[in-house]
Amino acid sequence: MKVLKFGGTSVGTVESLRNVKSIVEGQEEPVIVVVSALGGITDQLINTARLAAQGDISYLDNYARIVERHHQVIEGIVPQALQLDLLSMVNPLLEELGNIYRGISLIKDLSDRTLDIVVSYGERLSSVIISKIIDGAIHLDSRNFIKTEKQWNKHVLDNDTTQRLVHGIFDDLKYDVVIVPGFITSDNAGDVTNLGRGGSDYTAAILAAALDAKVLEIWTDVDGFMTADPRVISNALIIDHLSFTEAMELCNFGAKVIYPPTIYPVFHKNIPIYIKNTFNPTAPGTCISEQHPSPEGKAIKGISSINDTCLITVQGLGMVGVIGINSRIFNALAKNGISVFLVSQAASENNTSFAVRNGDADHALEVLREEFNAELQSGTLSEITAEHNLATVAIVGENMKHTTGIAGKLFNTLGRNGISVIACAQGASETNISFVIELKDLRKALNVIHDSFFLSDT
Ligand code: ADP
Ligand code: ASP
Ligand code: MG
């Protein structure tokens, strides 16, 4: 059995849905097919809800466009004989959505819970439509078997309940093709929740791991995982093979092609992931699997970046040699659900810097100033500062550990191009070197590093 996931880019238009149909119907073994909302619909659902909550009557035009888009796809691809039956399922969903928008516009309030309900219609609609265009497909609703629980105020997978429910449904099911909506889930109270933006990849990985699939295929709009974001680096190259660790490092640092939590469930079961192009299905794509890097392989596999970076620095000469400062910093942040994605401390110990998303920065400052109030008063700590408008770049490759001179080459390239590095970090596993620069230097930094590691012989 295989699990195939088609993203919004693959289910956006009548033409792309024809490709999806032929790829799925061409499979020689049973498949579970996880689908996203029609491309762009999730954003439209959210924007329309916001307009309604502001009392802006143009939400009605937006809603009409959402309805129109689904009807057009149905008319364009679903055989005439099946259209009425399908519309009898799709129209009540669209009507419900319209009523919810009307409710939001009347009370002018949009809670997180309501927004979770609104966005769920994207995948609910697309999965019902796609199951009608694929011969012999069964439709199952993931809200019945993928469950979330609340942690740090976020919905996270409730793995035990999910495993039990997935086995309960699939173990005795006879199928050639099952269509499942990605992204959407429900909690113990039965309320609709989701796995976060981009979460359909994760839905597919959860099912692949729970049911011991032979392979997980992520079908998207590029020929594979690339050495850098192709929208920024036009000559980025396709990577044939990545280890799970390399893929995890790259997507954690912004390679949008896979949603980061996707890797772990399949890594844990040693199930390979293939990244394939719906618009070019014969291209080999990228294989992500366990591998032991050969010392001759390339030292760097890819480069990724996060432009939403704020660097917070806790400093003071009084920190030197004092035990427990870092533990207090990270405990205070964790208790407040603030995630840190890069940490740097020099051996002199008189400052610790770490990177958070800009949206978390004010909260982080508040929490730390409270935690270290006494030290700030006494002068043990001189200040806690936040630097905005930064970006973080990571170069990734398991073979770095067998190769000397990578950091030298990296910082030389940046220096020669007048880009200054504000903070940097390399873990002892030596699979990733990350550094923080000014946001205005990001595009140039990615270009010069990509040229230096992938396009020049030196
Ligand atoms: P889907 O709708 O299929 O989930 P996404 O838009 O989420 O597609 O992800 C695919 C996009 O990820 C590609 O179109 C590409 O622009 C972007 N991307 C960013 N970094 C990379 C990378 N390193 N390799 C390939 N694609 C990347
Ligand atoms: N439709 C959701 C989103 O746009 C989930 C996904 O496509 O993976 O984020
Ligand atoms: Mg995606």
Coordinates of C-alpha atoms and ligand atoms in Angstrom, one line a residue:
M1 CA 0.0 0.0 0.0
K2 CA 1.2 3.5 -0.8
V3 CA 0.1 6.9 0.5
L4 CA 0.0 9.7 -2.1
K5 CA -0.5 13.4 -1.1
F6 CA -1.6 16.0 -3.7
G7 CA -1.1 19.7 -2.5
G8 CA -3.1 22.7 -3.4
T9 CA -0.8 23.4 -6.3
S10 CA -1.8 19.9 -7.8
V11 CA -5.5 20.3 -7.3
G12 CA -5.9 23.9 -8.3
T13 CA -7.3 23.6 -11.8
V14 CA -9.2 21.3 -14.1
E15 CA -6.0 20.5 -16.0
S16 CA -4.0 19.6 -12.9
L17 CA -6.9 17.5 -11.6
R18 CA -6.7 15.5 -14.9
N19 CA -3.1 14.7 -14.1
V20 CA -4.1 13.7 -10.5
K21 CA -6.7 11.4 -11.9
S22 CA -4.3 9.7 -14.3
I23 CA -1.5 9.3 -11.7
V24 CA -3.9 7.8 -9.2
E25 CA -5.7 5.5 -11.6
G26 CA -2.3 4.3 -13.0
Q27 CA -1.3 2.9 -9.6
E28 CA -0.8 -0.9 -9.4
E29 CA -1.5 -1.3 -5.8
P30 CA -4.0 0.1 -3.2
V31 CA -3.5 3.7 -2.4
I32 CA -4.6 6.2 0.2
V33 CA -4.8 9.7 -1.4
V34 CA -4.6 12.7 0.8
V35 CA -5.7 16.0 -0.8
S36 CA -5.4 19.7 0.0
A37 CA -8.0 22.3 -0.6
L38 CA -8.1 23.7 -4.2
G39 CA -5.0 25.9 -4.6
G40 CA -5.4 29.3 -2.9
I41 CA -8.7 28.4 -1.3
T42 CA -7.5 28.2 2.3
D43 CA -6.2 31.8 2.0
Q44 CA -9.4 32.9 0.5
L45 CA -11.5 31.2 3.2
I46 CA -9.4 33.1 5.9
N47 CA -9.5 36.5 4.1
T48 CA -13.3 36.2 3.6
A49 CA -13.8 35.4 7.3
R50 CA -11.7 38.5 8.3
L51 CA -13.7 40.8 6.0
A52 CA -17.0 39.4 7.4
A53 CA -15.7 40.0 11.0
Q54 CA -14.8 43.6 10.1
G55 CA -18.4 44.1 8.9
D56 CA -17.1 44.6 5.3
I57 CA -19.9 43.7 3.0
S58 CA -17.4 42.7 0.2
Y59 CA -17.1 39.4 2.0
L60 CA -20.2 38.4 0.0
D61 CA -18.3 38.8 -3.3
N62 CA -15.4 36.8 -2.0
Y63 CA -17.8 34.1 -0.9
A64 CA -19.4 34.1 -4.3
R65 CA -16.0 33.6 -5.9
I66 CA -15.3 30.6 -3.6
V67 CA -18.7 29.0 -4.7
E68 CA -18.0 29.8 -8.4
R69 CA -14.5 28.2 -8.3
H70 CA -15.8 24.9 -6.9
H71 CA -18.7 24.9 -9.4
Q72 CA -16.3 25.6 -12.3
V73 CA -14.0 22.7 -11.3
I74 CA -17.0 20.4 -11.0
E75 CA -18.4 21.4 -14.4
G76 CA -14.9 21.1 -16.0
I77 CA -13.9 17.7 -14.8
V78 CA -16.8 15.7 -13.3
P79 CA -18.8 13.6 -15.9
Q80 CA -22.2 15.1 -16.5
A81 CA -24.0 12.0 -15.2
L82 CA -22.3 12.3 -11.8
Q83 CA -22.6 16.1 -11.4
L84 CA -26.1 16.2 -9.8
D85 CA -25.2 13.6 -7.2
L86 CA -22.0 15.5 -6.4
L87 CA -23.7 18.9 -6.2
S88 CA -26.2 17.4 -3.7
M89 CA -23.2 16.9 -1.4
V90 CA -21.2 20.1 -2.3
N91 CA -24.0 22.7 -2.3
P92 CA -25.1 22.0 1.3
L93 CA -21.5 22.4 2.4
L94 CA -21.2 25.7 0.5
E95 CA -24.5 26.9 2.0
E96 CA -23.3 26.0 5.5
L97 CA -20.2 28.0 4.8
G98 CA -22.3 31.0 3.6
N99 CA -24.3 30.8 6.8
I100 CA -21.2 30.8 9.0
Y101 CA -19.9 33.9 7.2
R102 CA -23.2 35.6 7.7
G103 CA -23.1 34.7 11.4
I104 CA -19.5 36.2 11.6
S105 CA -20.6 39.4 9.9
L106 CA -23.6 39.8 12.2
I107 CA -21.7 39.4 15.4
K108 CA -18.5 40.9 14.1
D109 CA -16.4 38.4 15.9
L110 CA -14.0 35.7 14.7
S111 CA -12.6 33.3 17.3
D112 CA -9.9 30.8 16.6
R113 CA -12.4 28.1 16.9
T114 CA -14.7 29.6 14.3
L115 CA -11.7 30.2 12.0
D116 CA -10.8 26.5 12.3
I117 CA -14.4 25.6 11.2
V118 CA -14.2 28.0 8.3
V119 CA -10.8 26.7 6.9
S120 CA -12.0 23.1 7.2
Y121 CA -14.4 23.6 4.2
G122 CA -11.4 23.8 1.8
E123 CA -10.4 20.2 2.3
R124 CA -14.0 19.0 2.9
L125 CA -15.0 20.3 -0.5
S126 CA -11.9 19.3 -2.5
S127 CA -11.9 15.7 -1.1
V128 CA -15.6 15.1 -1.9
I129 CA -15.0 16.5 -5.5
I130 CA -11.8 14.5 -6.1
S131 CA -13.4 11.3 -4.9
K132 CA -16.0 11.7 -7.6
I133 CA -13.5 12.0 -10.4
I134 CA -11.4 9.0 -9.5
D135 CA -12.9 5.6 -10.6
G136 CA -13.8 3.4 -7.7
A137 CA -12.6 5.8 -5.0
I138 CA -14.0 5.7 -1.4
H139 CA -14.2 8.9 0.6
L140 CA -13.3 9.0 4.3
D141 CA -13.3 12.0 6.5
S142 CA -10.1 12.5 8.5
R143 CA -11.9 14.3 11.3
N144 CA -13.2 10.8 12.3
F145 CA -9.7 9.3 12.8
I146 CA -7.0 12.0 13.1
K147 CA -7.4 13.6 16.5
T148 CA -5.7 16.5 18.2
E149 CA -5.2 17.6 21.8
K150 CA -4.2 21.0 23.2
Q151 CA -0.6 21.7 24.3
W152 CA 0.8 25.2 25.1
N153 CA -2.5 26.5 23.6
K154 CA -1.8 24.8 20.3
H155 CA -3.6 21.8 18.7
V156 CA -1.1 18.9 18.4
L157 CA -1.6 15.4 17.3
D158 CA -3.1 13.0 19.8
N159 CA -1.1 10.1 18.6
D160 CA -2.5 7.3 20.7
T161 CA -6.1 8.0 19.9
T162 CA -5.3 8.5 16.3
Q163 CA -3.4 5.2 16.0
R164 CA -6.4 3.4 17.5
L165 CA -9.0 5.1 15.3
V166 CA -6.9 4.7 12.1
H167 CA -6.5 1.0 12.7
G168 CA -10.2 0.6 13.6
I169 CA -11.2 2.1 10.2
F170 CA -8.5 0.8 7.8
D171 CA -7.6 -2.6 9.1
D172 CA -10.6 -4.4 7.7
L173 CA -11.3 -2.0 4.8
K174 CA -11.0 -3.4 1.3
Y175 CA -10.1 -0.7 -1.2
D176 CA -8.2 0.3 -4.3
V177 CA -8.3 4.1 -3.7
V178 CA -9.3 6.0 -0.5
I179 CA -9.5 9.8 -0.7
V180 CA -8.9 11.6 2.6
P181 CA -8.9 15.3 3.2
G182 CA -5.6 16.5 4.5
F183 CA -5.0 19.2 7.2
I184 CA -8.3 18.8 9.0
T185 CA -8.7 16.9 12.3
S186 CA -11.0 17.0 15.4
D187 CA -10.5 17.2 19.1
N188 CA -11.9 15.0 21.9
A189 CA -15.0 17.2 22.1
G190 CA -15.6 16.6 18.4
D191 CA -14.8 20.2 17.4
V192 CA -13.0 20.6 14.1
T193 CA -9.3 21.5 14.4
N194 CA -6.3 21.3 12.0
L195 CA -2.6 20.4 11.8
G196 CA -1.5 23.9 10.9
R197 CA -0.9 25.6 7.5
G198 CA 0.7 23.1 5.1
G199 CA -0.6 20.3 7.3
S200 CA -1.8 18.0 4.6
D201 CA 1.7 16.6 4.2
Y202 CA 1.6 15.7 7.9
T203 CA -1.9 14.0 7.5
A204 CA -0.3 11.8 4.8
A205 CA 2.7 10.9 6.9
I206 CA 0.6 10.0 9.9
L207 CA -1.5 7.6 7.8
A208 CA 1.6 6.2 6.1
A209 CA 3.3 5.5 9.4
A210 CA 0.2 4.1 11.2
L211 CA -0.6 1.7 8.3
D212 CA 3.1 0.8 7.5
A213 CA 2.8 2.1 3.9
K214 CA 5.6 1.0 1.5
V215 CA 6.2 4.6 0.5
L216 CA 4.9 8.1 1.0
E217 CA 4.7 10.2 -2.2
I218 CA 4.3 14.0 -1.9
W219 CA 3.0 15.2 -5.3
T220 CA 3.6 19.0 -5.9
D221 CA 4.6 21.5 -8.6
V222 CA 8.4 21.1 -8.7
D223 CA 10.6 18.2 -9.9
G224 CA 11.8 17.4 -6.4
F225 CA 13.5 18.9 -3.4
M226 CA 15.9 21.5 -4.6
T227 CA 19.2 22.9 -3.4
A228 CA 17.5 26.2 -2.6
D229 CA 14.0 27.8 -2.9
P230 CA 13.5 27.9 -6.7
R231 CA 11.5 31.1 -6.3
V232 CA 14.6 32.9 -5.0
I233 CA 17.4 30.9 -6.7
S234 CA 16.4 30.4 -10.4
N235 CA 19.2 27.9 -11.1
A236 CA 18.5 25.7 -8.0
L237 CA 19.2 22.1 -8.7
I238 CA 17.1 19.0 -8.0
I239 CA 18.5 16.8 -5.2
D240 CA 18.2 13.0 -6.1
H241 CA 18.5 11.8 -2.5
L242 CA 18.4 13.2 1.0
S243 CA 18.6 11.5 4.4
F244 CA 15.7 12.0 6.8
T245 CA 18.0 14.2 8.9
E246 CA 18.9 16.4 6.0
A247 CA 15.3 16.7 4.9
M248 CA 14.3 17.6 8.5
E249 CA 17.0 20.2 8.8
L250 CA 16.1 21.8 5.4
C251 CA 12.3 21.9 5.9
N252 CA 12.6 23.1 9.5
F253 CA 14.5 26.1 8.1
G254 CA 11.9 27.1 5.6
A255 CA 12.0 24.8 2.6
K256 CA 8.3 24.9 2.1
V257 CA 8.1 21.8 -0.1
I258 CA 7.5 19.7 3.1
Y259 CA 5.7 20.7 6.3
P260 CA 8.3 20.0 9.0
P261 CA 6.4 17.6 11.3
T262 CA 5.9 15.3 8.3
I263 CA 9.3 13.7 8.5
Y264 CA 9.3 12.2 12.0
P265 CA 6.4 9.7 11.7
V266 CA 7.8 8.1 8.5
F267 CA 11.4 8.3 9.7
H268 CA 10.4 6.4 12.8
K269 CA 9.0 3.6 10.6
N270 CA 11.8 3.9 8.0
I271 CA 9.3 4.6 5.2
P272 CA 10.8 6.5 2.2
I273 CA 9.3 9.7 1.0
Y274 CA 9.4 10.6 -2.7
I275 CA 8.8 14.2 -3.8
K276 CA 7.2 14.1 -7.3
N277 CA 5.9 16.6 -9.8
T278 CA 2.2 16.3 -10.7
F279 CA 3.0 18.2 -13.9
N280 CA 5.9 16.0 -14.9
P281 CA 5.2 12.6 -13.4
T282 CA 8.0 10.7 -15.2
A283 CA 10.7 12.9 -13.6
P284 CA 12.5 10.8 -11.0
G285 CA 11.9 13.3 -8.1
T286 CA 13.7 13.2 -4.8
C287 CA 14.0 10.2 -2.5
I288 CA 14.2 10.8 1.2
S289 CA 15.3 7.7 3.1
E290 CA 17.8 6.5 5.6
Q291 CA 21.2 6.5 4.2
H292 CA 24.8 6.5 5.4
P293 CA 26.5 9.3 3.5
S294 CA 29.5 8.1 1.5
P295 CA 32.5 10.2 2.2
E296 CA 32.8 11.1 -1.5
G297 CA 29.3 12.6 -1.6
K298 CA 28.7 16.3 -1.7
A299 CA 29.3 18.0 1.6
I300 CA 26.3 20.4 1.3
K301 CA 23.0 19.2 0.1
G302 CA 20.9 22.3 0.3
I303 CA 20.4 25.8 1.7
S304 CA 17.2 27.1 3.3
S305 CA 16.2 30.3 5.1
I306 CA 13.7 31.9 7.4
N307 CA 13.1 35.6 6.8
D308 CA 11.0 36.1 9.9
T309 CA 13.8 36.4 12.4
C310 CA 14.3 38.5 15.6
L311 CA 17.5 38.0 17.6
I312 CA 17.1 38.4 21.4
T313 CA 20.3 38.9 23.4
V314 CA 20.6 38.6 27.2
Q315 CA 23.9 40.2 28.3
G316 CA 25.9 41.3 31.3
L317 CA 29.4 40.8 32.7
G318 CA 27.7 39.5 35.8
M319 CA 26.5 36.4 33.8
V320 CA 30.0 35.0 33.4
G321 CA 30.4 31.7 35.3
V322 CA 26.9 32.0 36.9
I323 CA 25.2 28.6 36.7
G324 CA 21.5 28.4 35.6
I325 CA 21.0 31.6 33.6
N326 CA 20.4 29.7 30.3
S327 CA 18.1 27.3 32.1
R328 CA 16.0 30.2 33.4
I329 CA 15.9 31.9 29.9
F330 CA 14.6 28.8 28.1
N331 CA 12.3 27.7 30.9
A332 CA 10.6 31.1 31.0
L333 CA 10.2 31.0 27.2
A334 CA 8.9 27.4 27.1
K335 CA 6.4 28.1 29.8
N336 CA 5.0 30.8 27.6
G337 CA 4.9 28.7 24.4
I338 CA 7.7 30.7 22.7
S339 CA 9.7 28.6 20.2
V340 CA 13.4 29.3 19.7
F341 CA 15.0 28.2 16.5
L342 CA 18.7 29.2 16.9
V343 CA 20.9 29.7 20.0
S344 CA 24.4 31.1 20.1
Q345 CA 26.6 31.7 23.1
A346 CA 30.3 32.5 23.1
A347 CA 32.6 30.7 25.5
S348 CA 33.1 34.0 27.4
E349 CA 29.5 33.5 28.6
N350 CA 28.7 37.2 28.9
N351 CA 25.8 37.0 26.5
T352 CA 23.4 34.5 25.1
S353 CA 21.6 35.2 21.8
F354 CA 18.7 33.3 20.4
A355 CA 16.3 33.7 17.4
V356 CA 12.5 33.8 17.6
R357 CA 9.8 34.8 15.1
N358 CA 9.1 38.5 15.1
G359 CA 5.6 37.9 16.3
D360 CA 6.9 36.3 19.5
A361 CA 9.6 39.0 20.2
D362 CA 7.6 41.4 22.4
H363 CA 6.2 38.6 24.4
A364 CA 9.7 37.1 24.9
L365 CA 11.1 40.4 26.0
E366 CA 8.3 40.9 28.5
V367 CA 8.7 37.4 29.9
L368 CA 12.5 37.6 30.3
R369 CA 12.4 41.1 31.8
E370 CA 10.1 39.8 34.4
E371 CA 12.2 36.6 35.0
F372 CA 15.4 38.6 35.4
N373 CA 14.0 41.7 37.1
A374 CA 16.3 41.4 40.1
E375 CA 19.4 40.9 38.0
L376 CA 18.5 43.9 35.7
Q377 CA 18.0 46.1 38.8
S378 CA 21.3 45.0 40.4
G379 CA 23.3 45.4 37.2
T380 CA 24.2 41.7 37.0
L381 CA 22.6 41.8 33.6
S382 CA 23.1 45.0 31.7
E383 CA 20.2 44.6 29.2
I384 CA 17.9 42.4 27.2
T385 CA 17.6 43.5 23.6
A386 CA 15.7 42.5 20.5
E387 CA 17.0 43.1 16.9
H388 CA 14.4 43.0 14.2
N389 CA 14.5 42.8 10.4
L390 CA 16.8 39.8 10.3
A391 CA 16.9 36.5 8.4
T392 CA 18.4 33.1 9.3
V393 CA 20.1 30.9 6.7
A394 CA 21.1 27.3 7.1
I395 CA 23.4 25.1 5.0
V396 CA 22.7 21.5 5.4
G397 CA 24.5 18.2 4.6
E398 CA 25.4 15.1 6.6
N399 CA 28.7 14.9 4.8
M400 CA 29.9 18.1 6.4
K401 CA 31.4 16.1 9.2
H402 CA 33.8 14.3 6.7
T403 CA 34.8 17.5 5.1
T404 CA 37.1 20.3 6.4
G405 CA 36.9 23.9 5.4
I406 CA 33.1 24.2 5.0
A407 CA 32.7 27.0 7.6
G408 CA 35.8 28.7 6.1
K409 CA 34.3 28.7 2.6
L410 CA 31.0 29.8 3.8
F411 CA 32.2 32.8 5.9
N412 CA 34.7 33.7 3.2
T413 CA 32.0 33.9 0.6
L414 CA 29.9 36.1 2.8
G415 CA 32.8 38.3 3.8
R416 CA 33.9 38.8 0.1
N417 CA 30.4 39.9 -0.7
G418 CA 30.2 42.4 2.2
I419 CA 27.6 40.5 4.1
S420 CA 28.1 40.6 7.9
V421 CA 27.1 37.7 10.1
I422 CA 25.3 38.8 13.3
A423 CA 25.1 35.4 15.0
C424 CA 25.9 31.8 14.1
A425 CA 25.4 28.3 15.4
Q426 CA 26.7 24.8 14.5
G427 CA 25.6 21.8 16.4
A428 CA 28.1 19.1 17.3
S429 CA 26.3 16.7 14.9
E430 CA 27.8 18.9 12.1
T431 CA 24.8 18.5 9.7
N432 CA 23.8 22.2 9.7
I433 CA 25.5 25.6 10.0
S434 CA 23.0 28.3 10.7
F435 CA 23.7 32.1 10.8
V436 CA 21.7 35.3 11.2
I437 CA 22.1 38.2 8.8
E438 CA 20.2 41.4 8.0
L439 CA 17.1 40.7 6.0
K440 CA 18.2 43.1 3.3
D441 CA 21.2 40.9 2.6
L442 CA 19.2 37.6 2.4
R443 CA 18.7 37.3 -1.4
K444 CA 22.3 38.2 -2.1
A445 CA 23.5 35.8 0.6
L446 CA 21.5 32.9 -0.8
N447 CA 22.8 33.6 -4.3
V448 CA 26.4 33.8 -3.5
I449 CA 26.4 30.8 -1.2
H450 CA 24.5 28.8 -3.8
D451 CA 26.9 29.8 -6.5
S452 CA 29.9 29.0 -4.3
F453 CA 28.7 25.5 -3.1
F454 CA 26.8 24.2 -6.1
L455 CA 27.8 26.0 -9.3
S456 CA 31.5 26.7 -9.0
D457 CA 34.3 24.0 -8.9
T458 CA 36.3 25.6 -6.2
Ligands
ADP1 P1 1.8 22.1 -2.2 O1 0.6 22.9 -2.6 O2 2.0 21.0 -3.2 O3 1.8 21.6 -0.8 P2 3.8 24.1 -1.5 O4 3.6 25.4 -2.2 O5 3.4 23.9 -0.1 O6 3.0 23.0 -2.5 O7 5.3 23.6 -1.7 C1 5.9 23.5 -3.0 C2 6.7 24.8 -3.2 O8 7.8 24.9 -2.3 C3 7.4 24.9 -4.6 O9 6.5 25.4 -5.5 C4 8.6 25.8 -4.3 O10 8.3 27.1 -4.8 C5 8.7 25.8 -2.8 N1 10.0 25.5 -2.2 C6 10.7 26.2 -1.3 N2 11.9 25.7 -1.0 C7 12.0 24.6 -1.9 C8 13.0 23.6 -2.1 N3 14.2 23.6 -1.4 N4 12.8 22.7 -3.0 C9 11.6 22.6 -3.7 N5 10.6 23.5 -3.5 C10 10.8 24.5 -2.6
ASP2 N1 -5.0 23.8 2.7 C1 -4.0 23.9 3.9 C2 -3.1 25.1 3.7 O1 -3.2 25.8 2.6 C3 -3.3 22.7 4.1 C4 -2.3 22.2 3.0 O2 -2.5 22.6 1.9 O3 -1.4 21.4 3.3 O4 -2.4 25.4 4.5
MG3 MG 2.5 22.4 1.0

